[in-house]
Coordinates of C-alpha atoms and ligand atoms in Angstrom, one line a residue:
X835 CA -30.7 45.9 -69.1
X836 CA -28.7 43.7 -67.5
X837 CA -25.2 44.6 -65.2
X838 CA -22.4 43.4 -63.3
X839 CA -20.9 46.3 -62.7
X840 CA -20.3 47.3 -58.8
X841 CA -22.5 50.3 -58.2
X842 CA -21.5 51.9 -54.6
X843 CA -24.5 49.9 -53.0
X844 CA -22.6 46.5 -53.7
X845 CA -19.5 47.6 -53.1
X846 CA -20.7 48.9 -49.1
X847 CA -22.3 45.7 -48.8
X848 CA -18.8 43.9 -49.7
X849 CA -17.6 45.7 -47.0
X850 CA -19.5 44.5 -44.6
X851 CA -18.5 40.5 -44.5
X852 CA -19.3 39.9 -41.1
X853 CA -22.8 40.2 -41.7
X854 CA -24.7 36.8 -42.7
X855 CA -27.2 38.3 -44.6
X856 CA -24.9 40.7 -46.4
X857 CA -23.3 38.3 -47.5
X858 CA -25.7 36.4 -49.3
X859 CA -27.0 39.6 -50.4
X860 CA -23.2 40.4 -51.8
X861 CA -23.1 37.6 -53.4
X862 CA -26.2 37.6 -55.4
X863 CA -25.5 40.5 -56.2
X864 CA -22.5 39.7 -58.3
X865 CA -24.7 37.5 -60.3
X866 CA -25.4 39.0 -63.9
X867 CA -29.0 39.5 -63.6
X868 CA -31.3 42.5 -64.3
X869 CA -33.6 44.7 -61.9
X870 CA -36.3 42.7 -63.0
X871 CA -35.2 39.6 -61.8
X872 CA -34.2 41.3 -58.3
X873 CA -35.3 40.5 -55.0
X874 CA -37.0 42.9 -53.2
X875 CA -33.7 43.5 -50.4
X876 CA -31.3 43.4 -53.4
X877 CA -33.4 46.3 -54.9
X878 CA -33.7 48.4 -51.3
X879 CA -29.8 48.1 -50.7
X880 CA -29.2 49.4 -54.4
X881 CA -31.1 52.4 -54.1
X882 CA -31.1 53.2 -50.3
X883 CA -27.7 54.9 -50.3
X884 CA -28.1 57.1 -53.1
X885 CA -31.8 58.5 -51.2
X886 CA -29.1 58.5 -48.1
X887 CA -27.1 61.0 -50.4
X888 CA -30.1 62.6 -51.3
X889 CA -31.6 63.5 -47.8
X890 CA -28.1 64.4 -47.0
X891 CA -27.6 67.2 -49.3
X892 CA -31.3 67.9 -49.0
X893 CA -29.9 68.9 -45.7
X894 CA -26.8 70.6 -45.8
X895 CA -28.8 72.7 -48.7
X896 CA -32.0 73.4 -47.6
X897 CA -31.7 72.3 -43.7
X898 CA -31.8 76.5 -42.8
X899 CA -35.5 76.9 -44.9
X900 CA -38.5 77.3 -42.9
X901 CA -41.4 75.2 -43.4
X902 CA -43.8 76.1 -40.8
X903 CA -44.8 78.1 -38.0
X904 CA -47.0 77.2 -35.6
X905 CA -50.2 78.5 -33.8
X906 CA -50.8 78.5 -30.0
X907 CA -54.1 76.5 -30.9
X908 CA -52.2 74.0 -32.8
X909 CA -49.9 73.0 -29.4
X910 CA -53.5 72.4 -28.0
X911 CA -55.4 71.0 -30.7
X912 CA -53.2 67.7 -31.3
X913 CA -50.4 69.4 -33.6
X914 CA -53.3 69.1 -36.1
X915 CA -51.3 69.8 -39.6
X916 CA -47.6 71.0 -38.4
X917 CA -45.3 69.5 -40.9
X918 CA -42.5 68.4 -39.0
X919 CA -42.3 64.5 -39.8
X920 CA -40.8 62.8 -42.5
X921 CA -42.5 59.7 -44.4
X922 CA -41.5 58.6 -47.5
X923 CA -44.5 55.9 -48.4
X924 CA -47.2 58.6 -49.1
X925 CA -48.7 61.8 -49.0
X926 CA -52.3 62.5 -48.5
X927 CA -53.9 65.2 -50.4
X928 CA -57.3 66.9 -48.0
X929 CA -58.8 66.8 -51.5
X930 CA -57.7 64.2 -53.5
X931 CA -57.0 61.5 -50.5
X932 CA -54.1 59.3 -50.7
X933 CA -51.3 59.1 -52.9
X934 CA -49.0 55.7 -52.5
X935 CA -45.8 57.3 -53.9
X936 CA -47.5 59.2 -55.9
X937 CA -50.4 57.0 -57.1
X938 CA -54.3 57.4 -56.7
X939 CA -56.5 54.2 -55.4
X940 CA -58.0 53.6 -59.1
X941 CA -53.8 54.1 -60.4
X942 CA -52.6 51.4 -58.3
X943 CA -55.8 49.3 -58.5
X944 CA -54.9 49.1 -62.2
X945 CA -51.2 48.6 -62.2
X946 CA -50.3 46.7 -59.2
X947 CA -49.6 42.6 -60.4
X948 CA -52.5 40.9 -59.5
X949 CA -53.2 37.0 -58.7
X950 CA -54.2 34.7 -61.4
X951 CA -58.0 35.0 -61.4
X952 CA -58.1 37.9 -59.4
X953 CA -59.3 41.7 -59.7
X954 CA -57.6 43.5 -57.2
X955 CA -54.0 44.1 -56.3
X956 CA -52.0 42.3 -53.8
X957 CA -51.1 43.8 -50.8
X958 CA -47.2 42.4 -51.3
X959 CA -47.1 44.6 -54.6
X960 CA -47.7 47.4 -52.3
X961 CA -45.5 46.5 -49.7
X962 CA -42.6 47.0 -52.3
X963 CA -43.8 49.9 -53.8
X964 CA -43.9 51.7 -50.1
X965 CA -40.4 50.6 -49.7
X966 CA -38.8 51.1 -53.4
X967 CA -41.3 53.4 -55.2
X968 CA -41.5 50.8 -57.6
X969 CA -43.7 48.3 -59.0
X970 CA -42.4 45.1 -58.8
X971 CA -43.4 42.4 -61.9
X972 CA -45.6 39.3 -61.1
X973 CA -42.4 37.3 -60.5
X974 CA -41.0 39.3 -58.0
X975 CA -44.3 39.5 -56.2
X976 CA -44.5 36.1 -56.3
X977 CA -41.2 35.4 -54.9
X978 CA -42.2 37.9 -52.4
X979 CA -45.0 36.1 -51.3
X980 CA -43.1 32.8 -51.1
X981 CA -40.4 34.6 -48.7
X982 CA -43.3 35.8 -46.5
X983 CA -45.2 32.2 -46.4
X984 CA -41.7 30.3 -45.7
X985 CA -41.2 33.1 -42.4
X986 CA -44.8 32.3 -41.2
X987 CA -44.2 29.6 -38.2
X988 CA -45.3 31.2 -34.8
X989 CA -43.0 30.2 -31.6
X990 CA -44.6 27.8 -29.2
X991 CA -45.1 31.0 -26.4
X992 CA -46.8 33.1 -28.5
X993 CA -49.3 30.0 -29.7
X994 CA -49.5 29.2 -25.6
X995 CA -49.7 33.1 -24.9
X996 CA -53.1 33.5 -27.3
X997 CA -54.3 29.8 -26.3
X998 CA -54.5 30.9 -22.6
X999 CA -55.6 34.3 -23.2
X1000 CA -59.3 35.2 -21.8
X1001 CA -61.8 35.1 -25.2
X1002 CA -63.3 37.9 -23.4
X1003 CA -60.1 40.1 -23.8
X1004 CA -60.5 42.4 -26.8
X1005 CA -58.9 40.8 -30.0
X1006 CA -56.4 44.1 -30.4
X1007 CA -55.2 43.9 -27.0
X1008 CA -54.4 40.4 -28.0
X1009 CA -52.9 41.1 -31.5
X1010 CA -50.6 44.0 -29.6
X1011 CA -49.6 41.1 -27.2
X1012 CA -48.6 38.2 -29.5
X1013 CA -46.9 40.9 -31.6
X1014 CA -44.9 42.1 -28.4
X1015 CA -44.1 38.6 -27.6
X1016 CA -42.6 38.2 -30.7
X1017 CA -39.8 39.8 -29.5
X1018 CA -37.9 37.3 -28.5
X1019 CA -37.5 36.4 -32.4
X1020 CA -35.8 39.8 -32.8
X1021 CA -32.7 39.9 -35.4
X1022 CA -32.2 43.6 -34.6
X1023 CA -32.2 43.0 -31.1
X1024 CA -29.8 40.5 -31.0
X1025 CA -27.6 42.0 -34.0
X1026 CA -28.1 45.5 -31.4
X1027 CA -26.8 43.9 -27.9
X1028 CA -23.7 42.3 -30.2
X1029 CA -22.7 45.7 -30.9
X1030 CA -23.9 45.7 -34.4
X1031 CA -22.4 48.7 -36.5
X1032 CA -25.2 51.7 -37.2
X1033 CA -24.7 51.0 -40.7
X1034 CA -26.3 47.8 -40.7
X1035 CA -29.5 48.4 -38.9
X1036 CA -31.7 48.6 -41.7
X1037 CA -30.4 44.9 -42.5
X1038 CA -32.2 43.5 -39.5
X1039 CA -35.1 46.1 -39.3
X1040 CA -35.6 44.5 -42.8
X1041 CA -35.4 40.8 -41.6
X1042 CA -37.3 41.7 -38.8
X1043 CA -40.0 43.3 -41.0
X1044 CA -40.7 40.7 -43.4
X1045 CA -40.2 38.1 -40.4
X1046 CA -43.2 40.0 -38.7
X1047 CA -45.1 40.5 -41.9
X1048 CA -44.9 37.0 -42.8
X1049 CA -46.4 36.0 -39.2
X1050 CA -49.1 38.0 -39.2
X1051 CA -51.7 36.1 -40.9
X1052 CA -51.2 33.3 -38.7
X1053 CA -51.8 35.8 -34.9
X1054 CA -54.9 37.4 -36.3
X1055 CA -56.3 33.9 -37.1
X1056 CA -55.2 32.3 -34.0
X1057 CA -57.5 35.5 -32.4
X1058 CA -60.0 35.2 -34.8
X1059 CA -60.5 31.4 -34.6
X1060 CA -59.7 31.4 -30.9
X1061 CA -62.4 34.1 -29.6
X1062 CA -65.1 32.7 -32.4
X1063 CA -64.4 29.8 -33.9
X1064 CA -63.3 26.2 -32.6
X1065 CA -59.2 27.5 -31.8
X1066 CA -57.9 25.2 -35.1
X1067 CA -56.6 27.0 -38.2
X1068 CA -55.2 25.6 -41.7
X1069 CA -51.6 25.8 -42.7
X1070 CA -50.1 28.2 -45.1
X1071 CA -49.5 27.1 -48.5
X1072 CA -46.4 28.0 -49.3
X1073 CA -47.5 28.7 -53.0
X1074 CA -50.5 30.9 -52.2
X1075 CA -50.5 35.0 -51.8
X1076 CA -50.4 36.8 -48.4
X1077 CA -54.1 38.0 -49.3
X1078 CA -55.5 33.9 -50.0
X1079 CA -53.5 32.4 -47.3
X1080 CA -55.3 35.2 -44.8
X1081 CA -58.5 34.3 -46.0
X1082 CA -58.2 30.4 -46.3
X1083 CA -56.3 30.9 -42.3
X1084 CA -59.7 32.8 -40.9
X1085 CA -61.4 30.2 -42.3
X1086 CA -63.0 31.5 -46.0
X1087 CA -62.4 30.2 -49.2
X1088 CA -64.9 32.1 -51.7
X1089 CA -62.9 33.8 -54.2
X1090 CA -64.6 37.2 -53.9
X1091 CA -63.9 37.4 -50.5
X1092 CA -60.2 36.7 -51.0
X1093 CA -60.0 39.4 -53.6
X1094 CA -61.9 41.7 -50.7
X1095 CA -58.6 40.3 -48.6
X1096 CA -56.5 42.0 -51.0
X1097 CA -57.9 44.9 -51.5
X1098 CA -58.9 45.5 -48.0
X1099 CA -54.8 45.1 -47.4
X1100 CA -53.9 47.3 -50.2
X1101 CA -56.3 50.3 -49.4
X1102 CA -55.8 50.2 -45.6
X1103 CA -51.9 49.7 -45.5
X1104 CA -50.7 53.4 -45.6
X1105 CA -52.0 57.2 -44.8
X1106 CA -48.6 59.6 -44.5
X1107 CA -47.1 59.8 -41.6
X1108 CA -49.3 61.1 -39.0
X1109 CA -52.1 59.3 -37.8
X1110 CA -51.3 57.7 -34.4
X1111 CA -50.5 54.1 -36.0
X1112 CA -47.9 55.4 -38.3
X1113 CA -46.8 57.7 -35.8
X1114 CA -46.4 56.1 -33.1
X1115 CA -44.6 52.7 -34.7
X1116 CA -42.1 55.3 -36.2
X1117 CA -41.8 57.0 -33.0
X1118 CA -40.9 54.1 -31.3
X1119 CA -38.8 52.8 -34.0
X1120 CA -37.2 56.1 -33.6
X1121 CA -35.6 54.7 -29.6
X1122 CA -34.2 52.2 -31.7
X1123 CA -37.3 49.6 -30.4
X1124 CA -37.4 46.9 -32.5
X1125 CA -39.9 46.2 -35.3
X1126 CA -42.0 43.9 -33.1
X1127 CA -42.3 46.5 -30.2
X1128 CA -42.8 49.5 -32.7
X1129 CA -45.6 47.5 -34.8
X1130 CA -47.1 46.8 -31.3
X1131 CA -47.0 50.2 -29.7
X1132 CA -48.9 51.3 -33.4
X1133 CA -52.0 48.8 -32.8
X1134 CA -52.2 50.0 -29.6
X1135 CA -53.3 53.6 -31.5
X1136 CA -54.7 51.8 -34.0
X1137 CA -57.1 49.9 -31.0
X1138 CA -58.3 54.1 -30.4
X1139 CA -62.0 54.3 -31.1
X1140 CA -61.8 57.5 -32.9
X1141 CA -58.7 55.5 -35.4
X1142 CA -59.2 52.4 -36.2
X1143 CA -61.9 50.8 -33.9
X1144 CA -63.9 53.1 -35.8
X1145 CA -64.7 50.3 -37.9
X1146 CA -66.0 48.1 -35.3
X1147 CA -68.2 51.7 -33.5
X1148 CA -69.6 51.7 -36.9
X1149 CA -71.0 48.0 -36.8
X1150 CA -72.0 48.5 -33.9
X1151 CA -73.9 52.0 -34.1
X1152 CA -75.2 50.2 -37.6
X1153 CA -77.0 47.1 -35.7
X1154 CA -78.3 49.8 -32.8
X1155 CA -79.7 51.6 -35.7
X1156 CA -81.2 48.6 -37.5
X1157 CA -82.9 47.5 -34.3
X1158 CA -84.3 51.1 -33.3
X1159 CA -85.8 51.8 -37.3
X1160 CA -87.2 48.5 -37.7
X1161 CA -87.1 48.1 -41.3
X1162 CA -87.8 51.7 -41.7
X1163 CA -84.8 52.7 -43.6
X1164 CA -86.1 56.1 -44.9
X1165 CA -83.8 59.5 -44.6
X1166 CA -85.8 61.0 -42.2
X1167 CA -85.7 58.2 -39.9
X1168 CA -82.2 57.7 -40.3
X1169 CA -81.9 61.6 -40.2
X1170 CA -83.6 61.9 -36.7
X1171 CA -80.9 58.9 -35.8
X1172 CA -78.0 60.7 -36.7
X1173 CA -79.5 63.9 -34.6
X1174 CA -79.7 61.4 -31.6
X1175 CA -76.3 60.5 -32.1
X1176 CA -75.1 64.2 -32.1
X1177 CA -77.2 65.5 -29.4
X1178 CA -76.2 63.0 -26.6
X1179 CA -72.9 64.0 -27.2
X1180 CA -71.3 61.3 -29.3
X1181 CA -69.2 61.5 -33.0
X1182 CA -70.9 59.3 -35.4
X1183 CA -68.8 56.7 -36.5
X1184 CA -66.8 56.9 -40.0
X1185 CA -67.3 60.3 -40.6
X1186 CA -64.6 63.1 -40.6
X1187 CA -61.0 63.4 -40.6
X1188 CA -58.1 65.1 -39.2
X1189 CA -56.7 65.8 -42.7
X1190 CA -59.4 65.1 -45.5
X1191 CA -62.0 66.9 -46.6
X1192 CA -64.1 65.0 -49.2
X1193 CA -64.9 61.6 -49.5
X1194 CA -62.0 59.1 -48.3
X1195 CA -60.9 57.6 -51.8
X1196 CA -60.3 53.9 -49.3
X1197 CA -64.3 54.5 -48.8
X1198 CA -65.3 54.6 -52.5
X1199 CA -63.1 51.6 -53.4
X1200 CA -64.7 50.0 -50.9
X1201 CA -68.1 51.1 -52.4
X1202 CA -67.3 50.6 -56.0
X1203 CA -66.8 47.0 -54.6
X1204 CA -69.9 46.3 -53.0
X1205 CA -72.2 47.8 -56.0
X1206 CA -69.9 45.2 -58.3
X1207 CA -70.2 42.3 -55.7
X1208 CA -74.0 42.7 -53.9
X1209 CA -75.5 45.8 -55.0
X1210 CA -78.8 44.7 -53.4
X1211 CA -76.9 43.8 -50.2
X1212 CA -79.8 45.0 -47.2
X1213 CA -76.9 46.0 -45.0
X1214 CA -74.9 48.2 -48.2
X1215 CA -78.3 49.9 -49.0
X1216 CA -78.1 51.2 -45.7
X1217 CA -74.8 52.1 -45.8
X1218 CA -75.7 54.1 -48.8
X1219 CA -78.7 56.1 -47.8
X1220 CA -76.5 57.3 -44.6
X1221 CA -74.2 58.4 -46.9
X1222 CA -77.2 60.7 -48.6
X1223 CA -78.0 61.9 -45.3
X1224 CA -74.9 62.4 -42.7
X1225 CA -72.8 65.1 -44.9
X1226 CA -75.8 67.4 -44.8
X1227 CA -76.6 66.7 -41.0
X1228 CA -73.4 66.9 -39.9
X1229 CA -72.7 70.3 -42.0
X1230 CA -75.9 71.9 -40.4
X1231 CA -74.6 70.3 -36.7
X1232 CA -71.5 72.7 -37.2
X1233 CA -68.7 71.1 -35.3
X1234 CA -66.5 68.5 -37.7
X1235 CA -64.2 70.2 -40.3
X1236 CA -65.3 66.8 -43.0
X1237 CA -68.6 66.1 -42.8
X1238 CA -67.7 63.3 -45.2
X1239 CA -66.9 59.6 -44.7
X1240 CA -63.8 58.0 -44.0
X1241 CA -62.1 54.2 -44.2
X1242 CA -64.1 52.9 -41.5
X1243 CA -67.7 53.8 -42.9
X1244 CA -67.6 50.8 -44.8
X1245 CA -65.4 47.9 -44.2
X1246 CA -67.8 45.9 -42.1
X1247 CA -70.4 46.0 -44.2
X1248 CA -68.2 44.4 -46.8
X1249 CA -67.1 42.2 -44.3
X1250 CA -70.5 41.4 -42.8
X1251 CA -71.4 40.5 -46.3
X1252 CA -68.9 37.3 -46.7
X1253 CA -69.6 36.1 -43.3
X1254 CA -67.1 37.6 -41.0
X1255 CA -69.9 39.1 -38.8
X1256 CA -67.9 39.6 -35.8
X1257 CA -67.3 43.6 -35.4
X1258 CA -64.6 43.1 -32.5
X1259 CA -62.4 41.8 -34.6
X1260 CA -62.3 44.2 -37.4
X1261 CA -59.8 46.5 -36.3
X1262 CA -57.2 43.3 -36.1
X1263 CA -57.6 43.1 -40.1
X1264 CA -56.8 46.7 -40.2
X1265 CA -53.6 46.3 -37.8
X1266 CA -52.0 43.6 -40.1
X1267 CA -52.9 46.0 -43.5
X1268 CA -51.4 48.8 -41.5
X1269 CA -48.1 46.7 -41.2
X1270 CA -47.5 47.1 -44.7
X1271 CA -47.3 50.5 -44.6
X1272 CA -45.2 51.6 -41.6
X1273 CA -42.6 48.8 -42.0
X1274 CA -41.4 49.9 -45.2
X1275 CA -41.1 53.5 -43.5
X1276 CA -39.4 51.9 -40.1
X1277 CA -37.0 49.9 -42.6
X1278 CA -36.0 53.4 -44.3
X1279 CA -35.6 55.4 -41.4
X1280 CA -33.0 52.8 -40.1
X1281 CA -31.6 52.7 -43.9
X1282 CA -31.1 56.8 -43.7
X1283 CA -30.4 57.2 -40.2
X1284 CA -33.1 58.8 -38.8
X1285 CA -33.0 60.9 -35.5
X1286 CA -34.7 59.9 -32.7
X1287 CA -38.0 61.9 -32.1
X1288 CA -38.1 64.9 -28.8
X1289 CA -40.1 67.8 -30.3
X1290 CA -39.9 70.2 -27.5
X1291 CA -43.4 71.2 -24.8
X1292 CA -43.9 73.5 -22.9
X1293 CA -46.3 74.0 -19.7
X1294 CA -49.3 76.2 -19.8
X1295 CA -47.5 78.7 -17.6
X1296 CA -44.4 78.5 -20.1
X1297 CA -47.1 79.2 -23.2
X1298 CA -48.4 81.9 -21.5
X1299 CA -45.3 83.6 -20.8
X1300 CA -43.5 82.6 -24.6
X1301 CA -47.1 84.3 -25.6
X1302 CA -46.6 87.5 -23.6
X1303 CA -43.5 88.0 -25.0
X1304 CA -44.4 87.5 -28.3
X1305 CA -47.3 89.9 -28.4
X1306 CA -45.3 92.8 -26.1
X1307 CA -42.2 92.0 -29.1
X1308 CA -44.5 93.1 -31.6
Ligands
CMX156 N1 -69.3 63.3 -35.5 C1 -69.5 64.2 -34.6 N2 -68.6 65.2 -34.3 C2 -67.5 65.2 -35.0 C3 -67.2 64.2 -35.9 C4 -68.2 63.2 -36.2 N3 -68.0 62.2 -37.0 N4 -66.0 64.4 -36.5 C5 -65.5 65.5 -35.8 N5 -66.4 65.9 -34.9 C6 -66.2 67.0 -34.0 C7 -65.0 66.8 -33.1 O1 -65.3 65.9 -32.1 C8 -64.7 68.2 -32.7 O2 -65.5 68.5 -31.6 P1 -65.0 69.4 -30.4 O3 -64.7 70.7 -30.9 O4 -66.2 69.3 -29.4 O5 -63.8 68.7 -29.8 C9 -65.1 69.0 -33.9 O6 -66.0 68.2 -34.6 C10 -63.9 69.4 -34.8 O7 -63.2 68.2 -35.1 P2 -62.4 68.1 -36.5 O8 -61.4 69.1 -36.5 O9 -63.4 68.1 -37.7 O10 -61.8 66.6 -36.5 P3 -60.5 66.1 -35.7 O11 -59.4 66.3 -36.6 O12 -60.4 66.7 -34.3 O13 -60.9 64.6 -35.5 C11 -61.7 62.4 -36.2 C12 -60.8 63.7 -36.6 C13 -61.5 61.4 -37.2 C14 -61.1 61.9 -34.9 C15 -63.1 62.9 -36.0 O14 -63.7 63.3 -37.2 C16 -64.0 61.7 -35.4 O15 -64.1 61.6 -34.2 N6 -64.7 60.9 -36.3 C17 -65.5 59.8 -35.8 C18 -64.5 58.6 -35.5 C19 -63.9 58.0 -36.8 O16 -64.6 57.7 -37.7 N7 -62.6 57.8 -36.7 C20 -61.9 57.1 -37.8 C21 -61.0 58.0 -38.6 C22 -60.2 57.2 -39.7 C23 -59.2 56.4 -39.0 O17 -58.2 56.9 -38.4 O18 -59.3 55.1 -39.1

């Protein structure tokens, strides 16, 4: 199907000719080409405004309907399932786990374009599906990739700003920073303090977006390589995925381990709305921030040890384990460990959830990987028996709602596996897979014009006396 017929999309970015980058995109998009052929921002700008329409009547029709109430315990107990945010990217089921617009980890493990030779999807694939609901073909993707490579070059500060950092300073506090830093390569800023029109945000929340995404790869190996290793790192190769050039950047070249690159990517970029990455980068996207301070205000959640540090708790809690069984790896052993865990007052690491309640589907991928890759691993055998054993303990302890395991349970392990043994820096891998999901959502809520967030609180004296009049009311 091929078209050059002005839909309304082309014609509003004809309108817009003082804008550099609308131009171009006006431009190409008088060429007689199909949606195949299409870049991913030629694709976003054609089908933006008519989900702009959509939310709009969605609005004026439906804006009076109530969706929720809520429960005193709720205000206290972190707004734990209030619907009240909007995210377009995913939905995740308690029982079936995530859904990336509407597809399962085994759907988009088998229909996401993959790279020559490899088994798993790649993470740009995702990125565009987040952002269009579509699956874009193995040219696009790698055109994709190419555009992300070509924006990879960090600015001399933020190279100096990690080269002088302390090694001893944790490698998120360091990835928030160079990510903050970036700032001063902010197209939406500068477009902002010109007086750009609302209309065009999403324009530069885009740029920014892929500008960051594309410079990500190179700040978490700078970290990596910097706190570990000996501080050098390869260049990009322009011709490579986001996944290999990650990989070959850290310093590992064996094929399995970049196919764990891209997977790991995939599985860990999005989770609804919610959690206090996505959250918070949205909600700081929401001030009009720009990407780089949202992204960074996100890994600072992300950094939380009950979000994603969990993965690096889990190592950790692992290798105290290991040392305290000595080779005795039986359930009761490891039974009597978990106890110890729980009764000095600790959570055990990668297990539970806010919103599931089975098995994270990002945890079984994960596991379906390692029984492929090292079934006999010492380390995933482990891994395994806990699984056996914590769901039952940590039913009969009584407290968590999801006595089952989440993300974090086994990343390291995988991780461990290939040679990246060092736990602290875990949660920065996580950080630039979690890009790929809130971006995509910070680029749409500029594109619709999303409000800025200020639910409303209340003190405890306020609650008591909204409480008291409920209750004498009915
Ligand atoms: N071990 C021990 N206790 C746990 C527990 C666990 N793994 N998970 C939950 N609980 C406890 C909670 O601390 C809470 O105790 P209190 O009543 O004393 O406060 C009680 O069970 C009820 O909690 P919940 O409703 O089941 O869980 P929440 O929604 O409050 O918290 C989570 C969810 C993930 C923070 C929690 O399960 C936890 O702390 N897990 C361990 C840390 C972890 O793995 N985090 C990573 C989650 C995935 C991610 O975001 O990356």
């Amino acid at each position: 199907m091929s078209s050059i017929v002005l839909t309304n999309s082309k014609k509003y970015l004809l309108n817009n000719t003082k804008n550099n980058y609308l131009i171009n995109l006006s431009i190409n998009s008088l060429r007689n080409y199909t949606n195949s052929e299409k870049t991913l921002k030629e694709r976003f700008a054609e089908i933006f405004p008519e989900k702009q329409q959509e939310i709009k009547d969605f609005k004026k029709n439906y804006g009076h309907v109530v969706i929720d109430s809520v429960k005193l315990e709720q205000a206290y107990g972190g707004m734990r399932g209030i619907k009240g945010l909007v995210w377009e990217g995913s939905v995740l089921d308690p029982e079936e786990g995530i859904k990336f617009r509407g597809r399962t980890i085994p759907e988009i493990q088998k229909q996401l374009p993959k790279a020559v030779g490899g088994q798993e999807p790649l993470p740009e694939a995702i990125f565009w599906l987040l952002l269009t609901g579509e699956i874009p073909n193995e040219a696009q993707v790698k055109a994709f990739s190419a555009d992300l490579a070509s924006r990879s070059e960090l600015p001399e500060h933020v190279v100096k700003l990690l080269d002088n950092l302390p090694k001893n300073l944790h490698p998120m506090a360091q990835f928030s920073m160079a990510v903050t830093a970036l700032e001063s390569e902010s197209k939406f800023a500068k477009a902002y303090a010109q007086g750009v029109s609302k209309k065009d945000y999403w324009n530069y929340t885009f740029e920014d977006s892929l500008d960051l995404l594309g410079k990500l790869p190179m700040i978490a190996s700078k970290i990596y390589r910097n706190v570990f290793k000996d501080g050098k790192i390869a260049s990009i190769d322009p011709n490579a995925d986001y996944g290999k050039n990650l990989a070959n950047l850290l310093g590992f070249q064996n094929n399995d381990f970049v196919d764990l690159m891209r997977l790991y990517l995939t599985i860990h970029s999005d989770h609804e709305g919610g959690n206090v990455s996505a959250h918070t980068t949205h909600l700081v996207g929401s001030a009009l921030s720009s990407p780089y301070l949202s992204l960074s205000a996100g890994l600072n959640g992300l950094a939380g040890p009950l979000h994603g540090r969990a993965n690096q708790e889990v190592l950790e809690w692992l290798f105290k384990l290991r040392e305290e069984v000595k080779g005795d790896y039986s359930k009761e052993t490891i039974e009597k460990y978990l106890w110890d865990t729980l009764n000095s007052g600790r959570v055990v690491p990668g297990y539970g959830h806010a919103v599931l309640r089975k098995t994270d589907p990002r945890y079984t991928a994960q596991r379906e990987f390692a029984l492929k890759h090292f079934p006999d691993y010492e380390l995933f055998k482990l891994v395994s028996t806990i699984y056996e054993v914590a769901p039952k303990v940590l039913t009969k302890h009584g407290k968590t709602k999801n006595p089952w395991p989440n993300v974090d349970s086994h990343s390291g392990v995988l991780l461990q596996y290939y040679g990246l043994t060092e736990a602290s820096f875990y949660t920065v891998l996580f950080g630039v897979a979690r890009a790929f999901g809130v971006l995509p959502q910070l680029i749409t809520d500029r594109a619709v014009g999303l409000s800025i967030e200020r639910p409303k609180s209340f003190s405890t004296e306020k609650y008591r006396d909204l409480v008291k009049s409920i209750i004498t009311k009915n």
